[in-house]
CSV table of C-alpha atoms and ligand atoms in Angstrom, one decimal:
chain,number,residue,atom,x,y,z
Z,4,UNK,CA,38.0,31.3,35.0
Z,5,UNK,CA,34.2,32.4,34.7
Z,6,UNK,CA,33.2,34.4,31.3
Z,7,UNK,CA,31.8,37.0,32.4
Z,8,UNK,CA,28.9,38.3,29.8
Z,9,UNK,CA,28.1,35.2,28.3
Z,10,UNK,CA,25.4,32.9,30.3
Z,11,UNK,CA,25.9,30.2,27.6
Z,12,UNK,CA,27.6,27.9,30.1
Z,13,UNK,CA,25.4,25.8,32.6
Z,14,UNK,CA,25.7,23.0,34.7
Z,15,UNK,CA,24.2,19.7,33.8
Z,16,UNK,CA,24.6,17.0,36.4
Z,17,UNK,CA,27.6,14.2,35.1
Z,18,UNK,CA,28.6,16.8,32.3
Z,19,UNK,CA,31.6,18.4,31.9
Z,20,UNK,CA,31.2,21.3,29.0
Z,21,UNK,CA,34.5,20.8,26.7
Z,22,UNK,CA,34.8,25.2,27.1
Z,23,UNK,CA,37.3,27.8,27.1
Z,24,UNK,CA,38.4,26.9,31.1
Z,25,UNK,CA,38.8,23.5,30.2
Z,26,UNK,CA,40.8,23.7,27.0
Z,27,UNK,CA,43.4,25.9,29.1
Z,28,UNK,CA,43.1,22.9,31.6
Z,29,UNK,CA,43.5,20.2,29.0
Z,30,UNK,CA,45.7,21.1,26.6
Z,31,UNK,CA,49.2,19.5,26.7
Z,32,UNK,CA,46.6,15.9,27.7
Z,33,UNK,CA,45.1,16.9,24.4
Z,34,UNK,CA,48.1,17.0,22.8
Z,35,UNK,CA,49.5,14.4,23.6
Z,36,UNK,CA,46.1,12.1,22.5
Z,37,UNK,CA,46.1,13.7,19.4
Z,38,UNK,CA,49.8,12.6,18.7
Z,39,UNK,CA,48.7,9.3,19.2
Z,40,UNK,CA,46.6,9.6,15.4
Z,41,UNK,CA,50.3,8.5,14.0
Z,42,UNK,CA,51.3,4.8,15.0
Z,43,UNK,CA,54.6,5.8,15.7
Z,44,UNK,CA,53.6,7.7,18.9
Z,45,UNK,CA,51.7,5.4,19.7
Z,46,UNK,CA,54.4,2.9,20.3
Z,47,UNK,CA,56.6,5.1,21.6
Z,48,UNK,CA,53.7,5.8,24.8
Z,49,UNK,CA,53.8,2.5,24.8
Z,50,UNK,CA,57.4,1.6,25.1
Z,51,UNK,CA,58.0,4.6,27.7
Z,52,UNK,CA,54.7,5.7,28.9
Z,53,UNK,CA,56.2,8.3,31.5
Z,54,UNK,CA,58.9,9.6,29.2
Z,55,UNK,CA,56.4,10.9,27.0
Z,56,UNK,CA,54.0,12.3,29.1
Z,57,UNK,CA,57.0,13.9,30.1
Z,58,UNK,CA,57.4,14.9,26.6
Z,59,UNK,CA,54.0,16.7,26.1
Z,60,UNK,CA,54.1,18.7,29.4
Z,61,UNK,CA,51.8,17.2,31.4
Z,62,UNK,CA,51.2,17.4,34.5
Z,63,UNK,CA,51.2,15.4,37.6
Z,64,UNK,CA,47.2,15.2,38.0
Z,65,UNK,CA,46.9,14.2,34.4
Z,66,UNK,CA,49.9,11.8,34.3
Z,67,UNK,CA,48.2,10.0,37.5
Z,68,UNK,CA,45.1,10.1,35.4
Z,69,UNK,CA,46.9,8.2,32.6
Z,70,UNK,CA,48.9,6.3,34.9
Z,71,UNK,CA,45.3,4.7,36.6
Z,72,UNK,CA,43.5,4.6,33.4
Z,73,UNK,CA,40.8,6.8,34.8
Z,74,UNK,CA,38.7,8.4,32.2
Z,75,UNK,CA,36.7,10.8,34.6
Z,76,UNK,CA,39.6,12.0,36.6
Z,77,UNK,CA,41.3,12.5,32.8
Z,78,UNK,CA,38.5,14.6,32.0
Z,79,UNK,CA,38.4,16.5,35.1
Z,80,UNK,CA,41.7,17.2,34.6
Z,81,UNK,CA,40.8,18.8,30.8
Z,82,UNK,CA,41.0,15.9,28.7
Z,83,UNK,CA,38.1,15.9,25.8
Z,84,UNK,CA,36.3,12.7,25.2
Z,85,UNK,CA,37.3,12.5,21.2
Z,86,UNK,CA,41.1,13.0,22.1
Z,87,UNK,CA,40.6,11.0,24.8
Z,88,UNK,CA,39.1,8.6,22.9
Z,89,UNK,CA,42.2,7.4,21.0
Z,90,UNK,CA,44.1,7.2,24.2
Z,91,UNK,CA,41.5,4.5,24.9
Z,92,UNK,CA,42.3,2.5,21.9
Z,93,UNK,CA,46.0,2.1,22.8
Z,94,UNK,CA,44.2,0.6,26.1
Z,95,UNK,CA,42.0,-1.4,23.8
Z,96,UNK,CA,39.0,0.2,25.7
Z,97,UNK,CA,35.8,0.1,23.6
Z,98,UNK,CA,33.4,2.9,23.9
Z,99,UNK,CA,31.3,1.2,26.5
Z,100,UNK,CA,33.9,-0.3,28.2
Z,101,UNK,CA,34.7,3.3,28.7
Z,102,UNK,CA,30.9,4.4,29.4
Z,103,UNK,CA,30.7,1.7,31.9
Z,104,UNK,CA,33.8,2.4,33.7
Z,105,UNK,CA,32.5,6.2,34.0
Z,106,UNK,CA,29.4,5.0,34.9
Z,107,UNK,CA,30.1,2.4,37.5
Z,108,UNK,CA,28.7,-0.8,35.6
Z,109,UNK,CA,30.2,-3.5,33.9
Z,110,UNK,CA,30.6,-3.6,30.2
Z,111,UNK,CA,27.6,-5.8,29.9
Z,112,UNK,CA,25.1,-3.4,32.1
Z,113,UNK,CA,26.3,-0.4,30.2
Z,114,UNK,CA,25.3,-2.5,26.9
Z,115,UNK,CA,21.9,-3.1,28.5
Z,116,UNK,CA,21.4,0.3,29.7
Z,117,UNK,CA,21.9,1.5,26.1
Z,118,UNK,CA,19.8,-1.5,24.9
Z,119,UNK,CA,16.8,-0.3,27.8
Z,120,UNK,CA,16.9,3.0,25.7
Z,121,UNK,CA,15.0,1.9,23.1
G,22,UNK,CA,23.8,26.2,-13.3
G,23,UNK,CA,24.4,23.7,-10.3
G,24,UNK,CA,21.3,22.3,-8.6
G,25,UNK,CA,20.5,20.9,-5.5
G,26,UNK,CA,18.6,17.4,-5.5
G,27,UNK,CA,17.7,16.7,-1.9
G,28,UNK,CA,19.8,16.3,1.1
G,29,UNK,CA,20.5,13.2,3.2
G,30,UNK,CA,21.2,12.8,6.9
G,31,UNK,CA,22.6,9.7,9.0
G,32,UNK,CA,24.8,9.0,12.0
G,33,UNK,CA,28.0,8.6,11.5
G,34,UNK,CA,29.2,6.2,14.2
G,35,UNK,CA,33.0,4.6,14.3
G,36,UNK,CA,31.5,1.1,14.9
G,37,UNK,CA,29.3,1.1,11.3
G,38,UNK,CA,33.1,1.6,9.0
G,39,UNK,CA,34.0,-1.5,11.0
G,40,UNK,CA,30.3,-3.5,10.7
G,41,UNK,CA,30.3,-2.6,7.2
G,42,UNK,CA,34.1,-3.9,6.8
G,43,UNK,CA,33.1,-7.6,8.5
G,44,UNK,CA,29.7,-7.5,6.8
G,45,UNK,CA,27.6,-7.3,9.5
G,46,UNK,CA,24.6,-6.2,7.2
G,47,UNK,CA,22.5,-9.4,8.4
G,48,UNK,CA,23.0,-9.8,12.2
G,49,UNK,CA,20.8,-9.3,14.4
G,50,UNK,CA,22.2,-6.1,16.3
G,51,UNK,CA,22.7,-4.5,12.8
G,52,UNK,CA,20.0,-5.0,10.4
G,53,UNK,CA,17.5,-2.5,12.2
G,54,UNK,CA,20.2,0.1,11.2
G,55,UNK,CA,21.4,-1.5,8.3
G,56,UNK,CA,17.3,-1.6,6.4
G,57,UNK,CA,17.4,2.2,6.3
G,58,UNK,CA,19.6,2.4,3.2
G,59,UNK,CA,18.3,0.5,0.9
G,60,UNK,CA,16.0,3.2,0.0
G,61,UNK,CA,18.2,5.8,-0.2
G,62,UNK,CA,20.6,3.7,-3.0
G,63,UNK,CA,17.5,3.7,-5.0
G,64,UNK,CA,17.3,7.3,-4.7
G,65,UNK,CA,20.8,7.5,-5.4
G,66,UNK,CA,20.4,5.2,-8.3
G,67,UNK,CA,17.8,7.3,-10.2
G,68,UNK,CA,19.3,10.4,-9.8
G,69,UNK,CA,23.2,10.4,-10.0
G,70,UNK,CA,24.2,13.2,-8.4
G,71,UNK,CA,27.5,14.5,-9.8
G,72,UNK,CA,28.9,16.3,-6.4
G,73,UNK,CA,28.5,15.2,-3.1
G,74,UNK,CA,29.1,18.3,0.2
G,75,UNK,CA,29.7,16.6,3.0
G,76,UNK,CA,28.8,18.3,6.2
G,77,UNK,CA,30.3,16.4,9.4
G,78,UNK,CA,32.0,17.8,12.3
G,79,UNK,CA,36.3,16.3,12.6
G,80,UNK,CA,36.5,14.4,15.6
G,81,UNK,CA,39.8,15.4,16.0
G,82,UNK,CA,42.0,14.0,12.7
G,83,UNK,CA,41.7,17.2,10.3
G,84,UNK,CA,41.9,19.7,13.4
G,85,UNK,CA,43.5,20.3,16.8
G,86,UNK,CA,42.7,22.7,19.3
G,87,UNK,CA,45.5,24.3,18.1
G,88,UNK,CA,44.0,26.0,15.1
G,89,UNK,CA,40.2,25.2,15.5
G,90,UNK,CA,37.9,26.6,12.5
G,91,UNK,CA,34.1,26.9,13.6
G,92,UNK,CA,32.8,25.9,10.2
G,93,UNK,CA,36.1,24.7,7.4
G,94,UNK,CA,35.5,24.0,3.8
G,95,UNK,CA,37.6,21.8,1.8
G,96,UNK,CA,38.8,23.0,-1.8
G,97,UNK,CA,41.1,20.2,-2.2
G,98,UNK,CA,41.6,18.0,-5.5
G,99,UNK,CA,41.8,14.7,-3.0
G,100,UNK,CA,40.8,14.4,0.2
G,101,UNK,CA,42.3,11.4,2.6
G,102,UNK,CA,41.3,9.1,4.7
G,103,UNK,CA,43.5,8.6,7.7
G,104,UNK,CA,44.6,6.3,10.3
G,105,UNK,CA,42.0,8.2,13.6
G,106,UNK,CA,44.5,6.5,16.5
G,107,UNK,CA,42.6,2.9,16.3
G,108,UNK,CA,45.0,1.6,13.4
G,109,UNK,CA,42.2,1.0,10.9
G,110,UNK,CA,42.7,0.7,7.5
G,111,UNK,CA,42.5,3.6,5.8
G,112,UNK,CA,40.4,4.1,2.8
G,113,UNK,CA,41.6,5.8,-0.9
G,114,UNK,CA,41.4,9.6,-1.5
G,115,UNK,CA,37.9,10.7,-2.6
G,116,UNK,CA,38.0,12.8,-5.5
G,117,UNK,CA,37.4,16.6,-4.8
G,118,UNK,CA,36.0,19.6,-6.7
G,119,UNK,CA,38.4,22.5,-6.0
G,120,UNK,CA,36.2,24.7,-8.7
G,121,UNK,CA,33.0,24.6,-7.1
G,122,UNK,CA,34.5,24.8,-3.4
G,123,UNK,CA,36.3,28.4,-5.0
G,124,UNK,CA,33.2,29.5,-6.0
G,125,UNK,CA,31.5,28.3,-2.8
G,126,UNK,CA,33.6,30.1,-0.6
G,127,UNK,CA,33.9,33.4,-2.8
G,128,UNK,CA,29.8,33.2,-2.4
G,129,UNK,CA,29.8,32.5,1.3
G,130,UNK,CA,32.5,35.3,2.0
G,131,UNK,CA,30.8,37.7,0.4
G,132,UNK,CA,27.3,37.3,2.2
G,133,UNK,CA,29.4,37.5,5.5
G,134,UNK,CA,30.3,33.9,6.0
G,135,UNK,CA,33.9,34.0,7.0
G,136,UNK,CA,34.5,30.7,6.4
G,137,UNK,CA,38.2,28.7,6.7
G,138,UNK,CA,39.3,27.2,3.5
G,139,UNK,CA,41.4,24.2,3.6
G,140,UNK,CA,43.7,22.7,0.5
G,141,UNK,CA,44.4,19.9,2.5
G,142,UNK,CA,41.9,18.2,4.8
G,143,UNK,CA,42.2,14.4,6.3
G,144,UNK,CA,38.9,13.1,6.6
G,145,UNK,CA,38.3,10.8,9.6
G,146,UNK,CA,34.7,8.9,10.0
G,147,UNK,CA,32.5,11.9,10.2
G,148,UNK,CA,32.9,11.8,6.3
G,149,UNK,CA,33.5,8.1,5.4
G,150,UNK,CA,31.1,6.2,7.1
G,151,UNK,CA,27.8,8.0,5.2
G,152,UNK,CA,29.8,7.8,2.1
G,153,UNK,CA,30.3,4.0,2.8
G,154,UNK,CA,26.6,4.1,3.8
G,155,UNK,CA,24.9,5.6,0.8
G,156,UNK,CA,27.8,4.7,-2.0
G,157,UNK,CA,28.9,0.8,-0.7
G,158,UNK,CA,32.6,0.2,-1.5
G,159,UNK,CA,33.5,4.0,-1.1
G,160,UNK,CA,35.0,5.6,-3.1
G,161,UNK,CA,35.1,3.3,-5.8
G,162,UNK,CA,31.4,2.8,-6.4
G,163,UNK,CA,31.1,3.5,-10.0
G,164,UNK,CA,28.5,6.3,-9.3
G,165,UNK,CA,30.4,8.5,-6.8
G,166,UNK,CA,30.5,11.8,-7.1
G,167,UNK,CA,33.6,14.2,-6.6
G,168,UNK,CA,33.5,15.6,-3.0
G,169,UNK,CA,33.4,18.4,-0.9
G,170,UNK,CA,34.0,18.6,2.6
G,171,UNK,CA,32.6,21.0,5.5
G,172,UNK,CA,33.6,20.5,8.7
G,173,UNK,CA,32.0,22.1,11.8
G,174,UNK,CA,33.0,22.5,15.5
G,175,UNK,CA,31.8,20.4,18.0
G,176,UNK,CA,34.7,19.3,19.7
G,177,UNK,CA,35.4,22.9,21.7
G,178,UNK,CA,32.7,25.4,22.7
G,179,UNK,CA,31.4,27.7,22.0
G,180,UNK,CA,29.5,26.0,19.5
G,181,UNK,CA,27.8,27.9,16.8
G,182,UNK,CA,23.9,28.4,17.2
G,183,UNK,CA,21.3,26.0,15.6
G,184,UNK,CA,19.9,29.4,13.7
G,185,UNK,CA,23.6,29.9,12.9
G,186,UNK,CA,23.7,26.2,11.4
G,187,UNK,CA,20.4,26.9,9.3
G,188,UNK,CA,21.3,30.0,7.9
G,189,UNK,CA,24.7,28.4,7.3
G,190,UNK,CA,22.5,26.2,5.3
G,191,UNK,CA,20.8,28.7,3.5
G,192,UNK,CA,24.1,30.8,2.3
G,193,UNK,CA,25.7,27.5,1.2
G,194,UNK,CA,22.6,27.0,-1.5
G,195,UNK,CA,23.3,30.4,-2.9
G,196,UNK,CA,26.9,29.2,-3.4
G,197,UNK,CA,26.1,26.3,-4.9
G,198,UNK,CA,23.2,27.6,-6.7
G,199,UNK,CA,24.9,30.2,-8.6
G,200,UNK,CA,27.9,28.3,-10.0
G,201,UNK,CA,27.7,28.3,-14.0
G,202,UNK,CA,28.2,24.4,-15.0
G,203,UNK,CA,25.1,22.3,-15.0
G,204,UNK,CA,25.9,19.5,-12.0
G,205,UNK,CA,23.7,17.5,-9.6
G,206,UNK,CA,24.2,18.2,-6.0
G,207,UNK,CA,23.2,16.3,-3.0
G,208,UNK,CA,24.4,17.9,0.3
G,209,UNK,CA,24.7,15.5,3.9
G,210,UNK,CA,24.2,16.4,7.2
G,211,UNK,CA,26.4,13.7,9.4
G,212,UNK,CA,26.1,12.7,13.2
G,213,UNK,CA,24.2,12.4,15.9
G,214,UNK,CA,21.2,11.7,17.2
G,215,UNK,CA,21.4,12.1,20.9
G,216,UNK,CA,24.6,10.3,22.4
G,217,UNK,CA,27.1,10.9,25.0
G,218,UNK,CA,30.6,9.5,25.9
G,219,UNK,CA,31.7,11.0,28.8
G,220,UNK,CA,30.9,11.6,32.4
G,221,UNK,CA,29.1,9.9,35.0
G,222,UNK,CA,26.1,10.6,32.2
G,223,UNK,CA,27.7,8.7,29.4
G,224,UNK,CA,25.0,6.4,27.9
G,225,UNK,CA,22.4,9.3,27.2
G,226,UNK,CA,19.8,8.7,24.9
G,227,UNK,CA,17.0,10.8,24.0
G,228,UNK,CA,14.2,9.2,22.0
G,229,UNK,CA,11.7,11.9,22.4
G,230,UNK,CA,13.5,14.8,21.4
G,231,UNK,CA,15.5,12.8,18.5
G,232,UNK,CA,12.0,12.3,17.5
G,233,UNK,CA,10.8,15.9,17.8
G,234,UNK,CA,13.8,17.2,15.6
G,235,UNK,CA,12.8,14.6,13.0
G,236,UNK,CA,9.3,15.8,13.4
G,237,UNK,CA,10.4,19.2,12.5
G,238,UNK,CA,13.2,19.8,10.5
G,239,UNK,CA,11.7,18.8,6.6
G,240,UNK,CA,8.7,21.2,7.6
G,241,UNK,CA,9.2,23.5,10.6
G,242,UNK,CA,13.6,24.0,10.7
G,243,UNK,CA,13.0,27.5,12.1
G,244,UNK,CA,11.0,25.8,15.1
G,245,UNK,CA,14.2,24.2,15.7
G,246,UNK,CA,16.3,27.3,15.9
G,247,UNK,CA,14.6,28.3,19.2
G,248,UNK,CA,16.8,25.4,20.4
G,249,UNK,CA,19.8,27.2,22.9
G,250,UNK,CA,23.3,25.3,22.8
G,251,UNK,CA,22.7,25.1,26.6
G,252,UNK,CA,19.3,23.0,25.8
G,253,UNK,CA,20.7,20.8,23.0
G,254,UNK,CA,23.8,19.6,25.2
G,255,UNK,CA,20.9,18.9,27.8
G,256,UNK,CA,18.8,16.7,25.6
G,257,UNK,CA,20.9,15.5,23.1
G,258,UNK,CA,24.0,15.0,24.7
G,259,UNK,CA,27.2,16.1,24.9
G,260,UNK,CA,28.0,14.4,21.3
G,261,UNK,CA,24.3,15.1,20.2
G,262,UNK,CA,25.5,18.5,19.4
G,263,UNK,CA,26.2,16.9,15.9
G,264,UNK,CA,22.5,17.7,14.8
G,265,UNK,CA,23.9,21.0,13.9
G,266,UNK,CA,25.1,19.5,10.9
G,267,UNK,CA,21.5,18.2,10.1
G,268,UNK,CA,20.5,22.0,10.7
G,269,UNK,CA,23.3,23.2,8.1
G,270,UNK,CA,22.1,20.3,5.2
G,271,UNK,CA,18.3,21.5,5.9
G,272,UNK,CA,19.0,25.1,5.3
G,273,UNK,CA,21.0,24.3,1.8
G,274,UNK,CA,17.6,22.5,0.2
G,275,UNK,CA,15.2,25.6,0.4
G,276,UNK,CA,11.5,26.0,1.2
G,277,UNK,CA,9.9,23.3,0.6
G,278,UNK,CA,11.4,19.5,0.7
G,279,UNK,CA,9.6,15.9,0.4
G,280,UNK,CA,10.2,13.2,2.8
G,281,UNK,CA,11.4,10.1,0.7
G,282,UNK,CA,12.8,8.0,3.9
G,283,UNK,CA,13.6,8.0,7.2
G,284,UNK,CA,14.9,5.1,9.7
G,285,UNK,CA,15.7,5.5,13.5
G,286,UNK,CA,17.1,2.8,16.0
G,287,UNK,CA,18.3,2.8,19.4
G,288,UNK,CA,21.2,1.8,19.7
G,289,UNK,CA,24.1,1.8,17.3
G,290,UNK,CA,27.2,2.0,19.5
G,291,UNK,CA,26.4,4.5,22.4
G,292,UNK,CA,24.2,6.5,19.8
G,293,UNK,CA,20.4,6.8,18.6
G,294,UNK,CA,20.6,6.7,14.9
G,295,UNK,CA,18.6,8.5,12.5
G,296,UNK,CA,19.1,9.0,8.6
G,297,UNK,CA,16.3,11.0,7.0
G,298,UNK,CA,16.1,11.6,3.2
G,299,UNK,CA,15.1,14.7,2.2
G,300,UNK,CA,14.0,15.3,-1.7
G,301,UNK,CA,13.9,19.5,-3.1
G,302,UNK,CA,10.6,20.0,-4.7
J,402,LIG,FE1,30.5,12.1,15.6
């Protein structure tokens, strides 16, 4: 879907724009994440991970996205980095564990790239 | 009548609630970020301000995408603190002013600011971390004030416009400005600087424009507002949208502020942080 009349939306290399298109895309993933605020849901993903993406609808490129842990292809798929965010935690990702995997560097050389920054 | 003292601004980064919880004030990795309060207790200290408005943007506790407000106001008597999806612990209610967010939102309506008002709003770390920052042991310090939450999207786009955010700002003032009781009122701008989580760009950090928007926005905010959404996502980062709330907290102190302290370090986390006092002359 392109909006047409609004030239608010441009590309910038390794950024996905969280927008209207990717909402639509995005939403039952989003969903779901956002259940996982309440500790009961989140032991119930983890007790039956495939009932309940079942459960919140979504489909087979985001539950393959889940299924390989694979934050890009999550938010290709429509997911939005704070929702996906807590999805990480029942992972026990960190947030650089999570930049490095999107990234293609360890842990450590995400840490350093941050630390180069300075 | 209410009057505004200054404004405050600082990043509002998971990571610090947890630092701050183990005592991390003295480590290494911390105490660059950690020596920029000190100050700002001080300013704190001498001035006691009676209400706090908190400017931060939900991260996805208080709203979903469901229902998602572009700019929210609380006018709650309690606001909570709630478990984000981590399993922290959570901290106790801070104390509201349902009075003064009426009269806020009456004001803001009727110079055009259709605004969302929320009796019930969980607060995730958007809003607790600079209250834990600026009033340790949150919110029991003896001096806290009673609080009142705004919330602003940056989760979803469209975002609104950094003008949009000032003027925000500006209309906010009169609100506060024109209710009848005598109070003190400091308003915070939370989040940012420049950070991003996701994509192959994740890691983003922008020192020289971070720097420019601290340059600018105690003496020049309107410079700012030539800023598009397009540009900020470019040199911010995706997450460095947040210095929209800096842009609201400018607009609500007026012409003319003083510069009492500022601190910057890279990096907290994935983020730059900044906090930036600013005093109302
Ligand atoms: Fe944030």
């Amino acid at each position: 879907m392109d909006q047409p009349g609004f030239d608010y939306h441009i590309d910038i290399p390794g950024t996905t724009l969280f927008d209207g298109k990717q909402a639509m895309k995005g939403y039952a993933l989003n969903k779901m994440c956002y259940a996982f605020n309440k500790e009961e849901n989140r032991n119930a993903f983890k007790a039956d991970e495939e009932a309940f993406m079942e459960q919140y609808g979504l489909n087979n490129t985001q539950k393959q996205a889940v299924r390989d842990r694979n934050v890009l292809a999550m938010i290709e798929a429509g997911g939005n980095i704070y929702y996906l965010a807590k999805l990480a935690g029942i992972f026990k990702l960190s947030v650089q564990d999570v930049g490095g995997q999107q990234t293609g560097m360890t842990t450590e050389e995400f840490q350093q790239h941050l630390l180069d920054q300075a | 009548m209410a009057k505004i003292l200054g404004g405050i601004t600082t990043s509002h980064i998971p990571a610090v609630g947890k630092a701050i919880q183990d005592e991390l004030h003295d480590d290494p990795y911390w105490k660059p970020f950690f020596d920029g309060y000190p100050k700002i207790h001080n300013w704190i200290k001498e001035n006691k301000p009676d209400v706090v408005i908190n400017i931060y943007n939900d991260h996805g506790l208080g709203f979903f995408l469901d229902q998602m407000p572009t700019f929210a106001i609380g006018a709650a008597h309690e606001y909570r603190n709630e478990d984000e999806g981590w399993g922290l612990p959570s901290l106790d209610p801070f104390p509201g002013h349902p009075e003064l967010s009426w009269h806020i939102i009456e004001s803001m309506v009727a110079d055009e600011f259709d605004i969302t008002s929320c009796q019930e709003l969980a607060v995730d770390h958007g809003f607790v971390v600079p209250m834990q920052l600026f009033w340790p042991g949150a919110p029991h310090n003896p001096d806290m004030p009673r609080a009142i939450p705004i919330s602003a999207n940056t989760v979803q786009h469209p975002i609104p416009t950094l003008k949009r955010a000032l003027d925000f700002g500006k209309a906010l003032r009169k609100g506060i400005e024109s209710f009848p009781e005598d109070l003190k009122v400091v308003v915070l701008g939370t989040g940012g600087l420049s950070h991003q989580l996701e994509g192959e760009r994740a890691g983003f950090i922008n020192k020289e424009f971070d720097q420019y928007c601290i340059e600018n926005i105690a003496h020049n905010p309107e410079e700012l507002t030539k800023i598009t959404r397009q540009e900020l996502v470019e040199k911010a980062g995706a997450q460095g949208t947040e210095f929209l709330m800096w842009m609201m907290m400018r607009g609500a102190l007026g012409d003319n502020v003083t510069e009492i302290t500022r601190n910057y370090h890279i990096p907290i986390s994935n983020t730059a942080s900044g906090t930036l006092l600013l005093e109302c002359e």
